[in-house]
Amino acid sequence: MVRAMSDDLYNDARWLVGAIARGLHSRGGPHVDVVLQRLAEQDMTREDFVEPRPQGLPVTRYFADTIAETMMIESELAAAIASLDGHLKWLQSKSYTDEILGAGFSENYGWCEIVGPQGFFKGDGFILGLLMLGPQRHYKDHYHPAPELYWPLTGPTDWKQGAGSFETKEAGAVIYHAPMVHHATKTSDQPLLAVWSWTKDIHTPARLAEA
């Protein structure tokens, strides 16, 4: 019975990875080819599968709402994410405090990995995961050496890079952040659910510009 449940979870994790790959391939955009190539290089056999210890966070109270919104643009992907509800290990970056990011930020922020050191498949210098932000949040300027792709599944949300202004992006947009470029995100009245990926240099965490 335990093995059968584990097999089901493995199949759901593979389904999610495949749904992300198919969705990104159909949309295209900056850095998508790199993400898909790195994803194709990862070991994701049954022997490579690891069950993370599930962990929830306050921000996951918006999980059902964001899945419902994702259904409007990527129905298969929404169903694949929902299949792993209760099995994801939601985490936060330790340096991201309410003192820096505003009161209540820690209750409205979290991320998990599907492929990566904290995910179902450990990966090889590569991370594929999900990010959640609650409504009316400002994820302030931060940076990291990893090239990064975001694929917001809900929206609209506002995104900024470098010294530029915030630009509104609709659900389904593909956003690329080059290494070490400062970037920030704002949500409005709707919570954000997004796919994210780091394609190399994954072991140096993001740093807030104000920290």
Tab-separated table of C-alpha atoms in Angstrom:
chain	number	residue	atom	x	y	z
A	1	MET	CA	0.000	0.000	0.000
A	2	VAL	CA	2.791	2.447	0.899
A	3	ARG	CA	4.601	1.640	-2.338
A	4	ALA	CA	1.397	2.164	-4.319
A	5	MET	CA	0.817	5.573	-2.706
A	6	SER	CA	4.424	6.515	-3.402
A	7	ASP	CA	4.017	5.450	-7.024
A	8	ASP	CA	0.935	7.656	-7.332
A	9	LEU	CA	2.845	10.608	-5.917
A	10	TYR	CA	5.743	9.957	-8.295
A	11	ASN	CA	3.337	9.917	-11.227
A	12	ASP	CA	1.729	13.167	-10.070
A	13	ALA	CA	5.132	14.842	-9.720
A	14	ARG	CA	6.119	13.714	-13.205
A	15	TRP	CA	2.754	14.934	-14.494
A	16	LEU	CA	3.422	18.389	-13.038
A	17	VAL	CA	6.907	18.564	-14.540
A	18	GLY	CA	5.501	17.542	-17.919
A	19	ALA	CA	2.645	20.044	-17.723
A	20	ILE	CA	5.090	22.861	-16.964
A	21	ALA	CA	7.334	21.801	-19.850
A	22	ARG	CA	4.429	21.614	-22.291
A	23	GLY	CA	3.067	24.960	-21.182
A	24	LEU	CA	6.395	26.748	-21.463
A	25	HIS	CA	7.102	25.158	-24.838
A	26	SER	CA	3.790	26.389	-26.214
A	27	ARG	CA	4.281	29.932	-24.915
A	28	GLY	CA	7.968	30.457	-25.604
A	29	GLY	CA	9.772	33.533	-24.371
A	30	PRO	CA	13.142	34.608	-22.994
A	31	HIS	CA	15.190	31.832	-21.371
A	32	VAL	CA	12.453	29.231	-21.988
A	33	ASP	CA	14.719	27.171	-24.248
A	34	VAL	CA	17.399	27.100	-21.551
A	35	VAL	CA	14.911	26.001	-18.883
A	36	LEU	CA	13.547	23.243	-21.101
A	37	GLN	CA	17.026	22.027	-22.035
A	38	ARG	CA	18.164	21.939	-18.415
A	39	LEU	CA	14.943	20.218	-17.426
A	40	ALA	CA	15.495	17.541	-20.067
A	41	GLU	CA	18.933	16.859	-18.561
A	42	GLN	CA	17.580	16.040	-15.081
A	43	ASP	CA	17.237	12.499	-13.729
A	44	MET	CA	13.577	11.866	-12.973
A	45	THR	CA	13.258	8.092	-12.898
A	46	ARG	CA	11.372	6.292	-10.145
A	47	GLU	CA	14.721	5.553	-8.483
A	48	ASP	CA	15.512	9.287	-8.348
A	49	PHE	CA	12.209	10.157	-6.691
A	50	VAL	CA	12.211	11.421	-3.097
A	51	GLU	CA	9.139	12.239	-1.047
A	52	PRO	CA	9.693	15.602	0.635
A	53	ARG	CA	8.264	16.019	4.112
A	54	PRO	CA	5.125	18.100	3.455
A	55	GLN	CA	5.096	21.532	5.033
A	56	GLY	CA	2.448	24.225	4.858
A	57	LEU	CA	2.683	27.971	5.354
A	58	PRO	CA	0.041	30.629	5.997
A	59	VAL	CA	0.208	31.794	2.361
A	60	THR	CA	-1.180	28.452	1.204
A	61	ARG	CA	-4.608	29.609	2.349
A	62	TYR	CA	-4.735	31.117	-1.151
A	63	PHE	CA	-3.854	27.816	-2.844
A	64	ALA	CA	-7.391	26.888	-3.910
A	65	ASP	CA	-8.122	30.390	-5.239
A	66	THR	CA	-4.952	30.497	-7.318
A	67	ILE	CA	-5.582	27.016	-8.713
A	68	ALA	CA	-9.059	28.121	-9.787
A	69	GLU	CA	-7.576	31.156	-11.553
A	70	THR	CA	-4.852	29.059	-13.187
A	71	MET	CA	-7.575	26.835	-14.636
A	72	MET	CA	-8.555	29.778	-16.842
A	73	ILE	CA	-5.235	29.805	-18.701
A	74	GLU	CA	-3.628	26.364	-18.192
A	75	SER	CA	-6.183	23.771	-17.139
A	76	GLU	CA	-3.835	20.778	-17.254
A	77	LEU	CA	-1.189	22.595	-15.245
A	78	ALA	CA	-3.759	23.674	-12.654
A	79	ALA	CA	-4.924	20.081	-12.239
A	80	ALA	CA	-1.349	18.810	-11.982
A	81	ILE	CA	-0.469	21.328	-9.259
A	82	ALA	CA	-3.686	20.524	-7.385
A	83	SER	CA	-2.814	16.810	-7.450
A	84	LEU	CA	0.156	17.564	-5.179
A	85	ASP	CA	-1.790	19.621	-2.644
A	86	GLY	CA	-0.783	18.399	0.803
A	87	HIS	CA	2.472	16.902	-0.483
A	88	LEU	CA	4.473	20.081	-1.157
A	89	LYS	CA	7.187	21.390	1.142
A	90	TRP	CA	6.565	25.137	1.360
A	91	LEU	CA	9.563	27.162	2.523
A	92	GLN	CA	10.724	30.730	3.106
A	93	SER	CA	14.082	32.431	2.788
A	94	LYS	CA	15.361	33.027	6.324
A	95	SER	CA	16.569	36.567	5.612
A	96	TYR	CA	13.121	37.695	4.431
A	97	THR	CA	11.678	39.318	7.544
A	98	ASP	CA	8.654	41.515	8.152
A	99	GLU	CA	11.021	44.211	9.408
A	100	ILE	CA	12.486	44.508	5.900
A	101	LEU	CA	9.569	43.502	3.696
A	102	GLY	CA	6.653	44.952	5.645
A	103	ALA	CA	4.265	43.779	8.324
A	104	GLY	CA	2.556	40.539	7.376
A	105	PHE	CA	4.916	39.587	4.556
A	106	SER	CA	5.928	36.313	6.207
A	107	GLU	CA	2.271	35.254	6.287
A	108	ASN	CA	1.909	36.007	2.584
A	109	TYR	CA	4.988	34.460	1.017
A	110	GLY	CA	6.343	31.010	0.305
A	111	TRP	CA	7.992	28.798	-2.288
A	112	CYS	CA	8.479	25.128	-2.958
A	113	GLU	CA	10.613	23.021	-5.254
A	114	ILE	CA	9.457	20.300	-7.609
A	115	VAL	CA	12.970	19.660	-8.953
A	116	GLY	CA	15.814	20.754	-6.695
A	117	PRO	CA	17.414	19.991	-3.332
A	118	GLN	CA	14.059	20.392	-1.520
A	119	GLY	CA	11.940	18.780	-4.242
A	120	PHE	CA	10.714	15.417	-5.467
A	121	PHE	CA	13.766	15.098	-7.720
A	122	LYS	CA	17.087	16.459	-6.436
A	123	GLY	CA	18.207	17.835	-9.775
A	124	ASP	CA	21.673	18.677	-11.007
A	125	GLY	CA	22.347	22.382	-10.525
A	126	PHE	CA	18.758	23.158	-11.468
A	127	ILE	CA	15.565	24.175	-9.642
A	128	LEU	CA	11.962	24.146	-10.821
A	129	GLY	CA	9.343	25.239	-8.337
A	130	LEU	CA	6.312	27.310	-7.383
A	131	LEU	CA	6.040	30.705	-5.674
A	132	MET	CA	3.075	32.159	-3.831
A	133	LEU	CA	2.529	35.780	-2.747
A	134	GLY	CA	-0.552	37.097	-1.006
A	135	PRO	CA	-2.509	40.175	-2.140
A	136	GLN	CA	-1.092	43.684	-1.743
A	137	ARG	CA	2.484	42.520	-1.228
A	138	HIS	CA	5.760	44.099	-2.325
A	139	TYR	CA	8.549	41.563	-2.839
A	140	LYS	CA	11.281	44.184	-2.761
A	141	ASP	CA	14.426	44.396	-4.870
A	142	HIS	CA	16.595	41.324	-4.566
A	143	TYR	CA	19.258	39.598	-6.648
A	144	HIS	CA	21.161	36.343	-7.075
A	145	PRO	CA	23.729	34.794	-9.438
A	146	ALA	CA	21.228	32.262	-10.791
A	147	PRO	CA	19.523	33.060	-14.106
A	148	GLU	CA	15.812	33.010	-13.292
A	149	LEU	CA	12.560	32.469	-15.144
A	150	TYR	CA	9.132	33.282	-13.758
A	151	TRP	CA	5.860	32.204	-15.285
A	152	PRO	CA	3.002	33.857	-13.340
A	153	LEU	CA	-0.173	31.776	-13.502
A	154	THR	CA	-2.379	34.436	-11.908
A	155	GLY	CA	-2.512	38.160	-12.334
A	156	PRO	CA	-2.140	40.869	-13.205
A	157	THR	CA	1.042	41.494	-11.213
A	158	ASP	CA	3.741	44.170	-11.458
A	159	TRP	CA	7.394	43.386	-12.146
A	160	LYS	CA	10.516	45.579	-12.171
A	161	GLN	CA	14.135	45.035	-13.176
A	162	GLY	CA	17.154	47.217	-12.503
A	163	ALA	CA	16.439	50.944	-12.476
A	164	GLY	CA	13.339	50.501	-14.593
A	165	SER	CA	9.733	51.096	-13.620
A	166	PHE	CA	7.208	48.467	-12.653
A	167	GLU	CA	5.437	46.878	-15.618
A	168	THR	CA	2.115	45.093	-15.370
A	169	LYS	CA	2.166	41.481	-16.549
A	170	GLU	CA	-0.915	39.384	-17.159
A	171	ALA	CA	-1.237	35.752	-16.140
A	172	GLY	CA	0.745	33.579	-18.558
A	173	ALA	CA	3.535	36.077	-19.235
A	174	VAL	CA	7.111	34.780	-19.182
A	175	ILE	CA	9.640	36.883	-17.262
A	176	TYR	CA	13.434	36.491	-17.288
A	177	HIS	CA	15.871	37.889	-14.716
A	178	ALA	CA	19.532	37.841	-15.715
A	179	PRO	CA	22.158	37.001	-13.071
A	180	MET	CA	22.685	39.657	-10.368
A	181	VAL	CA	20.090	42.035	-11.830
A	182	HIS	CA	17.942	43.589	-9.101
A	183	HIS	CA	14.261	42.768	-9.522
A	184	ALA	CA	11.019	43.148	-7.583
A	185	THR	CA	7.376	42.087	-7.723
A	186	LYS	CA	4.111	43.602	-6.513
A	187	THR	CA	0.705	42.002	-6.205
A	188	SER	CA	-2.592	43.884	-6.209
A	189	ASP	CA	-5.922	42.499	-5.020
A	190	GLN	CA	-5.227	38.931	-6.165
A	191	PRO	CA	-2.668	36.464	-4.799
A	192	LEU	CA	0.122	35.274	-7.075
A	193	LEU	CA	0.962	31.710	-8.020
A	194	ALA	CA	3.958	31.383	-10.333
A	195	VAL	CA	6.291	28.762	-11.728
A	196	TRP	CA	9.947	29.667	-11.218
A	197	SER	CA	13.251	28.163	-12.290
A	198	TRP	CA	16.938	28.660	-11.618
A	199	THR	CA	19.064	27.098	-14.334
A	200	LYS	CA	22.508	27.256	-12.691
A	201	ASP	CA	24.351	28.709	-9.672
A	202	ILE	CA	21.565	27.474	-7.425
A	203	HIS	CA	23.496	27.258	-4.181
A	204	THR	CA	23.843	31.008	-3.577
A	205	PRO	CA	20.570	32.304	-2.116
A	206	ALA	CA	18.846	35.498	-3.133
A	207	ARG	CA	19.804	38.638	-1.209
A	208	LEU	CA	17.608	41.627	-0.571
A	209	ALA	CA	19.056	44.889	-1.820
A	210	GLU	CA	18.109	46.590	1.458
A	211	ALA	CA	19.536	43.909	3.747
